Amino acid sequence: MEFLNILPFPGIPYHELKLKVGISVMLLRNINQSDGLCNGTRMTIIQLGRRFTIAQIITGTHVGEKVLYSNNSHVTN
């Protein structure tokens, strides 16, 4: 997988994301459908830390819920 991250493809940005508080992001894959974390779910970044990111869901049936992402792994709770 790491090898694929270094390949340049025309029209596709590099794999590194630079997030800021207040921006909207959208999930591109299903993570946990029962918690509302599925493909196309939009969220707003509300807090960034060295080891975590907190986002608030802004679409779907779980609007207003907060989600904690670990920066070491893809998702925790």
mmCIF file of C-alpha atoms in Angstrom, residues 4-76:
data_model
loop_
_atom_site.group_PDB
_atom_site.id
_atom_site.type_symbol
_atom_site.label_atom_id
_atom_site.label_comp_id
_atom_site.label_asym_id
_atom_site.label_seq_id
_atom_site.Cartn_x
_atom_site.Cartn_y
_atom_site.Cartn_z
ATOM 1 C CA LEU A 4 0.817 3.116 -4.193
ATOM 2 C CA ASN A 5 0.960 6.304 -2.122
ATOM 3 C CA ILE A 6 4.118 7.497 -3.881
ATOM 4 C CA LEU A 7 2.876 6.982 -7.452
ATOM 5 C CA PRO A 8 1.850 10.219 -9.203
ATOM 6 C CA PHE A 9 -1.433 10.055 -11.139
ATOM 7 C CA PRO A 10 -2.613 12.970 -13.294
ATOM 8 C CA GLY A 11 -5.595 14.743 -11.767
ATOM 9 C CA ILE A 12 -5.391 12.924 -8.421
ATOM 10 C CA PRO A 13 -3.921 14.755 -5.417
ATOM 11 C CA TYR A 14 -1.266 13.229 -3.190
ATOM 12 C CA HIS A 15 -2.498 11.026 -0.330
ATOM 13 C CA GLU A 16 -1.501 13.462 2.435
ATOM 14 C CA LEU A 17 -4.403 15.500 3.819
ATOM 15 C CA LYS A 18 -3.927 18.843 5.530
ATOM 16 C CA LEU A 19 -6.980 19.393 7.703
ATOM 17 C CA LYS A 20 -8.107 22.599 9.390
ATOM 18 C CA VAL A 21 -10.814 23.234 11.967
ATOM 19 C CA GLY A 22 -14.093 24.175 10.279
ATOM 20 C CA ILE A 23 -13.620 22.446 6.935
ATOM 21 C CA SER A 24 -16.087 19.899 5.594
ATOM 22 C CA VAL A 25 -14.938 16.397 4.731
ATOM 23 C CA MET A 26 -16.740 13.445 3.157
ATOM 24 C CA LEU A 27 -16.128 9.749 3.786
ATOM 25 C CA LEU A 28 -15.208 7.776 0.691
ATOM 26 C CA ARG A 29 -15.821 4.319 2.181
ATOM 27 C CA ASN A 30 -18.017 2.593 4.733
ATOM 28 C CA ILE A 31 -16.443 2.507 8.181
ATOM 29 C CA ASN A 32 -19.313 1.824 10.587
ATOM 30 C CA GLN A 33 -22.793 2.047 9.076
ATOM 31 C CA SER A 34 -24.655 1.646 12.377
ATOM 32 C CA ASP A 35 -22.910 4.796 13.685
ATOM 33 C CA GLY A 36 -23.619 6.717 10.478
ATOM 34 C CA LEU A 37 -20.067 6.462 9.134
ATOM 35 C CA CYS A 38 -20.763 5.320 5.607
ATOM 36 C CA ASN A 39 -19.794 6.323 2.092
ATOM 37 C CA GLY A 40 -20.888 9.907 1.376
ATOM 38 C CA THR A 41 -21.330 11.005 5.008
ATOM 39 C CA ARG A 42 -20.288 14.639 5.400
ATOM 40 C CA MET A 43 -18.653 15.951 8.553
ATOM 41 C CA THR A 44 -17.146 19.197 9.829
ATOM 42 C CA ILE A 45 -13.789 19.120 11.616
ATOM 43 C CA ILE A 46 -14.276 20.652 15.081
ATOM 44 C CA GLN A 47 -11.009 19.813 16.849
ATOM 45 C CA LEU A 48 -7.526 18.688 15.819
ATOM 46 C CA GLY A 49 -4.975 17.216 18.173
ATOM 47 C CA ARG A 50 -1.601 15.532 17.739
ATOM 48 C CA ARG A 51 -3.142 12.073 18.092
ATOM 49 C CA PHE A 52 -6.831 12.603 17.350
ATOM 50 C CA THR A 53 -9.376 14.448 15.221
ATOM 51 C CA ILE A 54 -12.948 15.188 16.281
ATOM 52 C CA ALA A 55 -15.607 15.758 13.627
ATOM 53 C CA GLN A 56 -19.347 16.425 13.743
ATOM 54 C CA ILE A 57 -21.670 14.637 11.319
ATOM 55 C CA ILE A 58 -23.674 17.108 9.200
ATOM 56 C CA THR A 59 -25.670 14.738 6.945
ATOM 57 C CA GLY A 60 -27.741 11.585 7.345
ATOM 58 C CA THR A 61 -29.631 10.187 10.302
ATOM 59 C CA HIS A 62 -26.823 10.894 12.801
ATOM 60 C CA VAL A 63 -26.663 14.684 12.302
ATOM 61 C CA GLY A 64 -24.997 16.432 15.231
ATOM 62 C CA GLU A 65 -23.156 13.398 16.574
ATOM 63 C CA LYS A 66 -19.442 13.764 17.214
ATOM 64 C CA VAL A 67 -16.906 11.247 15.933
ATOM 65 C CA LEU A 68 -13.393 10.669 17.316
ATOM 66 C CA TYR A 69 -10.695 9.553 14.880
ATOM 67 C CA SER A 70 -7.308 8.336 16.023
ATOM 68 C CA ASN A 71 -4.457 9.669 13.897
ATOM 69 C CA ASN A 72 -2.491 6.463 14.511
ATOM 70 C CA SER A 73 -5.150 4.162 13.123
ATOM 71 C CA HIS A 74 -8.050 4.966 10.833
ATOM 72 C CA VAL A 75 -10.921 5.024 13.294
ATOM 73 C CA THR A 76 -11.572 4.392 16.910
#
